[in-house]
Amino acid sequence: MADADTEKPSTETGTARVDAWLWSVRLTKTRSVAATACRAGHVKVNGERAKPAQPVKAGDEVRLFHAGRERIVVVRRPVTKRVGAPVAAECLIDKSPPPPTPVEAAVVGIRDRGAGRPTKRERREIESLRGRD
């Protein structure tokens, strides 16, 4: 018996499409969401905007802005087929900042729809809440 059950999916060339890789390691729910994020400029590979078909290889840094936060990961192993969560964790090194706490996320100043532009005083208050002085 060959160890077919323990064999992990990978590509023969050592590269994978960035949209397929993001979906395979479970950073996005579907491949089309990953491709849309690439086309919108929310995915960068080694600091450069990535198109959906751009290849990624081991050692590449991928930055993804998705679901209101930035994910920074380093490719350990390129995979093209969707893998389980334990295997997906082995395919990347997560260097993302921790997600904001619910209190920090709620502090963002949100204006009511139709309230118009903020006054200079309101703008300064909003910026001080965001931590920009």
mmCIF file with all atom_site columns, N, CA and C in Angstrom, residues 17-18 36 47 92 110 114 131:
data_model
loop_
_atom_site.group_PDB
_atom_site.id
_atom_site.type_symbol
_atom_site.label_atom_id
_atom_site.label_alt_id
_atom_site.label_comp_id
_atom_site.label_asym_id
_atom_site.label_entity_id
_atom_site.label_seq_id
_atom_site.pdbx_PDB_ins_code
_atom_site.Cartn_x
_atom_site.Cartn_y
_atom_site.Cartn_z
_atom_site.occupancy
_atom_site.B_iso_or_equiv
_atom_site.pdbx_formal_charge
_atom_site.auth_seq_id
_atom_site.auth_comp_id
_atom_site.auth_asym_id
_atom_site.auth_atom_id
_atom_site.pdbx_PDB_model_num
ATOM 1  N N  . ARG A 1 17  ? -1.724  29.208 -8.890 1.00 0.00 ? 17  ARG A N  1
ATOM 2  C CA . ARG A 1 17  ? -2.380  30.499 -9.102 1.00 0.00 ? 17  ARG A CA 1
ATOM 3  C C  . ARG A 1 17  ? -2.717  31.100 -7.752 1.00 0.00 ? 17  ARG A C  1
ATOM 4  N N  . VAL A 1 18  ? -2.572  32.400 -7.610 1.00 0.00 ? 18  VAL A N  1
ATOM 5  C CA . VAL A 1 18  ? -2.805  33.045 -6.319 1.00 0.00 ? 18  VAL A CA 1
ATOM 6  C C  . VAL A 1 18  ? -4.266  32.922 -5.896 1.00 0.00 ? 18  VAL A C  1
ATOM 7  N N  . THR A 1 36  ? -12.046 37.870 -7.389 1.00 0.00 ? 36  THR A N  1
ATOM 8  C CA . THR A 1 36  ? -12.616 39.223 -7.318 1.00 0.00 ? 36  THR A CA 1
ATOM 9  C C  . THR A 1 36  ? -11.741 40.127 -6.457 1.00 0.00 ? 36  THR A C  1
ATOM 10 N N  . GLY A 1 47  ? 4.471   42.550 -2.326 1.00 0.00 ? 47  GLY A N  1
ATOM 11 C CA . GLY A 1 47  ? 4.319   43.998 -2.407 1.00 0.00 ? 47  GLY A CA 1
ATOM 12 C C  . GLY A 1 47  ? 3.720   44.516 -3.695 1.00 0.00 ? 47  GLY A C  1
ATOM 13 N N  . LEU A 1 92  ? 0.986   27.525 5.072  1.00 0.00 ? 92  LEU A N  1
ATOM 14 C CA . LEU A 1 92  ? 1.261   28.951 5.180  1.00 0.00 ? 92  LEU A CA 1
ATOM 15 C C  . LEU A 1 92  ? 1.810   29.291 6.555  1.00 0.00 ? 92  LEU A C  1
ATOM 16 N N  . ILE A 1 110 ? -18.916 56.405 12.824 1.00 0.00 ? 110 ILE A N  1
ATOM 17 C CA . ILE A 1 110 ? -19.785 56.205 11.679 1.00 0.00 ? 110 ILE A CA 1
ATOM 18 C C  . ILE A 1 110 ? -20.850 57.301 11.697 1.00 0.00 ? 110 ILE A C  1
ATOM 19 N N  . GLY A 1 114 ? -26.911 60.651 5.140  1.00 0.00 ? 114 GLY A N  1
ATOM 20 C CA . GLY A 1 114 ? -27.583 61.900 4.847  1.00 0.00 ? 114 GLY A CA 1
ATOM 21 C C  . GLY A 1 114 ? -27.212 63.033 5.791  1.00 0.00 ? 114 GLY A C  1
ATOM 22 N N  . GLY A 1 131 ? -7.221  57.603 16.247 1.00 0.00 ? 131 GLY A N  1
ATOM 23 C CA . GLY A 1 131 ? -5.819  57.590 16.672 1.00 0.00 ? 131 GLY A CA 1
ATOM 24 C C  . GLY A 1 131 ? -4.912  58.418 15.806 1.00 0.00 ? 131 GLY A C  1
#
